[in-house]
Amino acid sequence: MAMNPYVLGFQDIDQTKLLLVGGKGANLGELSRIGGLQVPPGFCVTTDAFKKILSQAPELGELLNQLSTLKVEDGERMRELSAKVRRAIEETPMPEDIQEGILEYLAKLGENDAYAVRSSATAEDLPTASFAGQQDTYLNIIGKEAILQHVSRCWASLFTDRAVIYRRQNGFDHNKAHLSVVIQKMVFPQVSGILFTADPVTSNRKVVSIDASFGLGEALVSGLVDADIYKVQAGQIVSKKISTKKLAIYAIQEGGTRQQPLGPAQQQTQALTDEQILQLEKTGRKIEAYFGRPQDIEWCLDEGQFFIVQSRPITTLYPLPPVSDDKNHVYMSLAHQQMMTDAWKPLGLSLFPVWLRKLSSDPLVEAGGRPFVDVSPELTSRIGRKVFLSRGLGSVDALIQKALLNVLSRKDYIKTLYHGKASVGGLNGGSMGNLVSGLFQAIHIYRKDDPDYMKNMIAQNDALVQDLERRIEGQSGAGLVDFILQDMDEMYKTLVLDNYGVGIVQYYAYNWLKNNLKKWLGEEDVTDVLAQAASDNVTTEMGLTLLDVADVVRQYPAVMSYLQQANDDTFFDGLVKVEGGAAVSDAIQNYLGKYGVRGPGEIDITHTRWIEKPTLLIPMLINDVKNFEPGSHQTITAQKRAEAEQKAQELIDRLERLPGSKGKAKSTRKMISVYRHFIGFREYPKYAMMQHFYVYKQALKKEAARLVQAGILREPEDIHYLSYDELRQAFQTRQIDDRLIAQRKADYAVFEKLTPPRVMTSDGEVISAEYDTANSPQGALIGVPASAGIIEGRARVVLSLEDANFEDGDILVTAFTDPSWTSVFVSLKGLVTEVGGMMTHGAVVAREYGLPAVVSVENATRLIKDGQPIRVNGTKGYVEILQGPFATH
C-alpha cells in the first residue's frame, strides 16, 4: 500500500512520531511492538491532516487567537468561541487525499467491521500531564461514511469546553495543540477495565490495582457503574472489593452502544477470576517495564483473551529518591518542617541542606524538588525512635508524627527497613559535647536572666554581617563558593553552638510554664498570653514595624494612588516624584534596610527578597493603611504587653493564695521573666541566616553577570539551576551545559505542580495520618490546636502573599506561613494552615498576637472556599464551616 502522508499504521508508529499521532497514538504504536501482547489493529490520521483542515478554514486562526487571550474566569466567552471553532471544523469538507488515506486502510483492515474512533492530542498522555478524557471517543462505528464523519467530530472535540479549560489551566497554548485520530478495530468484551501498575490511592509502586466491570469500559470511565477493585502485590491478591454492578454498556449490531441492566446474580459476580487477575498483573508489569515508568492501562477481555487498548503514564505519582540497596526506606519531608513545601531550585536545594547536615546526621535525599530525610535508622532503633517521635516532632508538624506512628504499627514492615546509624533524634556526630556545654551555658543564662542578652547577640551578629559584606568583596569564581561554605560553618558556630544554652532555656521555660500551670492552676495554653509583646522577637517586630511605614503612607493620597500601579524597575524613582513620596521612600528604605532580606520561601536562596522586589510589600502596606488607625504599632504593643503582665500577676496572685505555694509562686515569677526575655531567640537564627544568604546571593549574582558577559551563561538566573558543586566546577572550567540547564528548568516546571507527601516509602506509598475525631463536631475539619481561643469570621483563602487582601475580621486560610507572612498577622483575627505544629512559624506568631489558630488541617485551602464564614477553635483544634452572610462574597 502506497504511503499516504496523512495516515500511519500502528506498525509504523513509535514515540518519535509523537507530534504526528499524539500521545494515545504513539503509545498504541509502542504497545504493538511488545511481544506476547494483544493490541487490536488500527491506524492514525496524523496531525498533518488536522493542520490541513485548519488551513482550509481561514476564520479559525482569528478565533484561536481570541481564545488564547481568555482566562479561565471568562467562562461564557470561552464557551461561545469554542462552539464557533468546533462548528467551523465540522463544516470544513475533508480533502480527498485525507479521505483516500483513511479508506485505503479501512479496506485493508475490513471496511465493514466496527471501529473505535478516538482522539489523540499532542498534549495528551504525556509524562507530565495526562489530559485524559478531554477529547471525544466514539465506539462501534460501522461504515466508511460514518467513520469519516466521526473523524471530523474528533477533530472538533479538541475544542470542547472541558478541553479548552483544561489546557488553559495547565498552560498549554491552543495554537500548539494538534489532534490525531486513532481508528482501531473494536473488541466486544465480556469484561473490561483499567489497570494501574502503582496503587492510585496510596501511590505504592509495588501494588497493582485493577478496576473491572462487565461490558465495555465506557460504563466504568463515565462513572455509571461501580467497578470491582482488585489489589495485587508480587503475584498475590492482597484485597478484593466486589461491587454491585447494576448495568453494563454493550455494542449493538447496527453501530453505537446501549446500556443494559444486569440481573441480580450477575451484579454480585466477581468480574474476573483469580487466575485472570494474576495474568493481568503480569501483563501490566510487562508493559510498565517496557515504558520504564508506572502505567495506567485500559484493557478488555474477549473470549478468554486480554486485549490492551491503551497505556499512558500515571502523572500523579510523586517522584522517588534513588535507592542503592535492596532494603525498604521511609522518607520524611523536611519541606513541611521548614514551612516551604513549594519546589526548590537546585542551588537552594543544595545550599540549605549544608546547614541541616550540621544539625543531623540523617541522610538527606531529594525528590520532586524538595528535601527529604531517610528516617529508616530512627524507626529501626529502639532508642532512636523513642527520642525521634517524642513531642518535639509533633510540635513541628503533627501529621508527620502521626504518619510515622502509622508506619511503626506495621511490625513486619519495620523489620524490612534499612538499618543505618540513628542520629538519636537529630543529634549528629560530636553534638553530645555541644549539648553538655549547652546545658552548663543554659544554667548560667537562667540564673542571670539578663534582659539585654538578646540585644547584645543581635548587635554582635549585625557586626558579623557587615564584616561579611566587606570580606566577600574580594572573592570570585570557585573561591567564592568555598568562601560561602566556610562562612556557613562560622555562622553555625556563632548562631547555634555559641547560643546552644539560649535555645535550651527558652524551650525549658515554655514547657515548665505550660505543664506546671496546668497542673497547679488548671490553666490551658497560658504560654500563649505570656508570649505576647515579648522583647526582641525579630519576626513579630517585623510585622508591627510595617505599621509605622503605613503611618507615613496614609498621610499622602498621591502615594496611595502610586502604589496601586508601581513596578519594581522604577519603584523608588517614581515614588519620589509624587507628593509625600520622598518621606515614604525613606520609610520603606529604612524598613528594607532591616527586613528586606526576607521574602516568601526564603530558605531557598534563589527566591526573591523584599529588597529585590519592593512591590511585594504593597499588599501588606495597603492592608495596614486600610485596617489600622495611626500609631497602631505602639497601641498594639502596649495592649499585648499589658495583657501579658496582667496575666502573669494574676497567676502569681493565685499561686500565693494556695496553701504552701510560696515557692511555686517565686519559681513561676522567675520562669515568666526568663520566658519573656528569651522566647524571641526561636525566631532569630533564621533571620540572621537570611542576612547572610542575601550577601551570598548578591555576590553570586555579580559572578553570574560576569559569565553572561563572557558568553558562558545565557542569563544570570541560570545559576539557580546548578548545585553549589556544579557551580564551583562551572566557575573553574568556564563551561556550562545549556542542555542541563534546560532540563533542570523543565523538571522544576513539573515539580512546581506536585504536592509533596509528608511521609512516603521507597515503594512510593504515601503514608497518611489518622486523626481522632471524637472530640470535634460532625463535619468539622480536624487539625492541631496551635493558639488558644475561638473566633468566627470570613475565610480568606490565600496561596500567595502577593494576593493578600484582608479586611477586619478575616481569618487567613493558607498552606503554610514563613516569616515573610508575619506582616499580615496584625490584620487577622485567626489562622488556619495545612502545614505546621505548635512550634512552627504561624503558630508561634499567632500566639504572640493572640490569634486563635489551627494548623495541620489537611486540604484546608481546597475544602474551605474564599469568603465562607468559618469558626476556628484554636483550643481544641478544629475548624467549622458555617452558613451565613459571607458565603457568597
XYZ file of C-alpha atoms in Angstrom, residues 326-628:
303
model
C 17.555 -3.906 48.458
C 16.079 -2.604 51.718
C 12.922 -0.600 52.271
C 13.246 3.052 53.286
C 10.948 5.627 54.894
C 11.330 9.281 53.917
C 10.111 12.263 55.943
C 9.518 15.650 54.330
C 11.849 18.364 55.555
C 9.927 20.795 53.372
C 6.920 20.613 55.717
C 9.089 21.151 58.771
C 10.744 24.170 57.178
C 7.414 25.702 56.058
C 8.481 25.581 52.416
C 6.520 22.947 50.503
C 6.933 24.731 47.158
C 9.513 23.305 44.754
C 13.108 24.396 45.366
C 15.603 25.246 42.653
C 18.799 23.125 42.628
C 21.091 25.822 44.097
C 18.775 26.341 47.077
C 18.239 22.611 47.430
C 21.988 22.022 47.675
C 22.899 25.012 49.877
C 20.307 24.928 52.683
C 20.978 21.234 53.473
C 24.596 22.223 54.234
C 23.082 23.847 57.323
C 20.692 20.980 58.006
C 23.503 18.421 57.937
C 25.147 20.285 60.798
C 22.032 19.597 62.881
C 21.514 15.942 61.959
C 23.476 13.010 60.583
C 20.374 11.508 58.958
C 20.888 11.032 55.196
C 19.209 13.801 53.206
C 17.702 12.945 49.814
C 15.946 14.891 47.097
C 12.637 14.012 45.467
C 10.407 16.165 43.313
C 12.487 19.273 44.001
C 12.108 19.009 47.801
C 14.370 17.782 50.607
C 13.509 14.588 52.470
C 15.321 12.751 55.239
C 15.658 8.964 55.349
C 14.367 8.154 58.829
C 14.656 4.364 58.481
C 17.547 4.219 61.015
C 15.433 6.056 63.606
C 12.450 3.766 63.081
C 14.538 0.609 63.441
C 16.384 1.807 66.558
C 14.526 1.321 69.832
C 16.209 4.317 71.465
C 16.243 6.332 68.259
C 12.512 6.124 67.617
C 11.683 6.909 71.240
C 13.629 10.173 71.080
C 12.752 10.901 67.472
C 8.998 10.513 67.903
C 8.876 12.481 71.130
C 6.724 15.557 71.447
C 9.359 17.667 69.666
C 8.468 16.234 66.253
C 4.752 16.740 66.861
C 5.365 20.374 67.716
C 6.862 20.868 64.244
C 4.221 19.008 62.226
C 1.695 16.788 63.958
C 0.673 14.993 60.781
C 4.260 13.831 60.213
C 4.358 12.418 63.719
C 1.018 10.642 63.253
C 2.074 9.229 59.862
C 5.308 7.845 61.323
C 3.356 6.263 64.182
C 1.234 4.665 61.469
C 4.405 3.169 59.950
C 5.562 1.899 63.343
C 2.316 -0.027 63.766
C 3.429 -2.280 60.864
C 5.774 -4.528 62.816
C 6.644 -6.821 59.889
C 7.392 -3.872 57.624
C 9.755 -2.286 60.183
C 11.869 -5.453 60.036
C 12.473 -4.877 56.306
C 13.786 -1.314 56.719
C 17.348 -0.179 56.150
C 19.349 -0.324 59.401
C 21.734 2.614 59.486
C 23.210 4.577 62.348
C 20.415 6.508 64.019
C 21.172 10.112 64.832
C 19.108 9.762 68.031
C 16.536 12.369 67.314
C 18.676 14.776 65.351
C 21.971 14.837 67.274
C 24.816 14.433 64.817
C 28.344 13.239 65.439
C 30.065 15.230 68.154
C 26.898 17.037 69.232
C 26.741 15.337 72.620
C 29.640 17.517 73.731
C 27.801 20.562 72.405
C 24.726 19.502 74.332
C 26.659 19.155 77.594
C 28.332 22.559 77.225
C 24.960 23.977 76.178
C 23.392 22.713 79.396
C 26.033 24.452 81.507
C 25.500 27.612 79.439
C 21.734 27.313 79.954
C 22.134 27.125 83.720
C 24.220 30.312 83.675
C 21.733 32.124 81.365
C 18.783 31.060 83.501
C 20.382 32.228 86.740
C 21.499 35.586 85.365
C 18.287 36.210 83.339
C 19.948 39.133 81.551
C 17.265 41.223 79.740
C 19.972 42.577 77.400
C 21.323 39.174 76.318
C 19.303 39.081 73.082
C 20.115 42.711 72.223
C 23.826 42.033 72.627
C 23.618 38.885 70.494
C 21.732 40.747 67.751
C 24.300 43.565 67.759
C 27.104 41.004 67.527
C 25.544 39.318 64.515
C 24.829 42.632 62.760
C 28.544 43.432 63.093
C 29.400 39.998 61.625
C 27.144 40.651 58.631
C 28.832 43.993 57.983
C 32.212 42.255 58.177
C 30.930 39.549 55.790
C 29.919 42.202 53.252
C 33.463 43.580 53.387
C 35.260 40.212 53.187
C 33.162 38.753 50.341
C 34.059 41.668 48.063
C 37.397 40.113 47.173
C 36.008 36.654 46.377
C 35.293 35.308 42.898
C 34.975 32.103 40.895
C 35.282 28.756 42.664
C 36.829 30.571 45.623
C 33.541 32.399 46.178
C 31.674 29.097 46.581
C 34.268 27.846 49.082
C 34.118 31.172 50.940
C 30.303 30.842 51.271
C 30.577 27.296 52.639
C 33.219 28.391 55.145
C 31.063 31.320 56.278
C 28.138 28.927 56.800
C 30.406 26.971 59.184
C 31.224 30.143 61.078
C 27.580 31.230 61.108
C 26.549 27.847 62.536
C 29.111 28.204 65.318
C 28.062 31.779 66.145
C 24.292 31.327 65.940
C 23.829 27.764 67.164
C 26.803 26.420 69.072
C 27.653 29.657 70.897
C 23.992 30.085 71.848
C 23.020 26.476 72.491
C 22.049 27.339 76.037
C 19.611 30.072 74.950
C 17.600 27.583 72.916
C 17.563 25.154 75.838
C 16.436 27.859 78.271
C 13.565 29.175 76.147
C 12.318 25.654 75.378
C 12.603 24.619 79.034
C 10.775 27.737 80.239
C 7.963 27.174 77.728
C 7.399 23.566 78.809
C 7.817 24.336 82.541
C 5.126 27.033 82.434
C 2.789 25.053 80.194
C 2.924 21.881 82.293
C 3.138 23.273 85.838
C 0.497 25.982 85.495
C -1.869 23.412 84.061
C -1.148 21.063 86.964
C -1.280 23.716 89.711
C -3.968 26.090 88.419
C -5.721 24.195 85.603
C -4.538 26.825 83.088
C -4.534 25.652 79.461
C -2.166 27.281 76.953
C -1.215 30.070 79.343
C 2.096 30.474 77.480
C 0.172 31.962 74.526
C -0.736 35.046 76.546
C 2.610 35.251 78.336
C 4.438 35.347 74.969
C 2.608 38.490 73.799
C 4.818 41.561 73.182
C 7.873 39.651 74.399
C 11.134 41.513 73.854
C 13.492 41.105 70.889
C 11.290 38.890 68.705
C 12.550 39.927 65.299
C 9.632 38.312 63.453
C 6.709 39.882 65.335
C 8.537 43.217 65.411
C 8.818 42.991 61.631
C 5.036 42.947 61.283
C 4.452 45.727 63.767
C 7.180 47.951 62.311
C 5.423 47.880 58.934
C 2.549 49.682 60.683
C 4.952 52.602 61.196
C 5.600 52.694 57.445
C 1.819 52.612 56.881
C 1.506 55.645 59.174
C 3.714 57.597 56.772
C 1.940 56.282 53.660
C -1.573 57.152 54.865
C -0.667 60.845 55.066
C -0.261 61.109 51.287
C -3.177 60.166 48.969
C -0.896 60.585 45.933
C 1.389 57.862 47.301
C -1.570 55.500 47.793
C -2.519 56.009 44.135
C 1.074 55.480 43.032
C 1.393 52.210 44.950
C -1.585 50.749 43.072
C 0.319 50.868 39.761
C 4.009 50.838 40.799
C 6.528 48.462 39.231
C 9.853 47.282 40.605
C 12.122 48.689 37.908
C 11.126 52.295 38.655
C 9.673 51.874 42.145
C 11.744 54.392 44.115
C 12.462 56.709 41.153
C 8.746 57.109 40.525
C 7.859 57.281 44.216
C 9.951 60.365 44.985
C 8.204 62.269 42.169
C 4.766 62.218 43.830
C 3.695 64.348 46.791
C 4.993 62.815 50.021
C 6.965 60.231 48.048
C 10.341 61.216 49.478
C 9.173 60.659 53.061
C 7.550 57.338 52.166
C 10.656 56.299 50.222
C 12.811 56.930 53.297
C 10.418 54.935 55.493
C 10.353 51.964 53.093
C 14.124 52.060 52.574
C 14.676 52.039 56.345
C 12.305 49.085 56.679
C 14.062 47.199 53.875
C 17.412 48.004 55.462
C 16.436 45.817 58.394
C 13.913 43.348 56.989
C 14.463 43.422 53.215
C 16.473 40.181 53.304
C 13.219 38.302 53.943
C 10.679 37.064 51.443
C 8.357 34.151 50.587
C 10.111 30.766 50.581
C 13.237 32.496 51.858
C 15.213 29.398 52.848
C 15.669 28.708 49.136
C 18.425 31.238 48.371
C 17.085 31.621 44.810
C 13.746 33.043 45.981
C 13.052 36.759 45.666
C 13.670 39.012 48.685
C 11.646 42.122 49.505
C 14.663 44.316 48.895
C 14.891 42.858 45.377
C 11.196 43.342 44.694
C 9.768 46.046 46.995
C 6.318 45.825 45.364
C 5.856 42.615 47.373
C 5.251 44.889 50.369
C 2.448 46.853 48.684
C -0.489 44.496 49.511
C 0.574 44.433 53.161
C 1.047 48.194 53.324
C -2.366 48.836 51.790
C -3.935 46.364 54.251
C -2.326 48.184 57.162
C -3.465 51.611 55.940
C -6.990 50.295 55.416
C -7.388 48.318 58.639
C -5.483 50.280 61.307
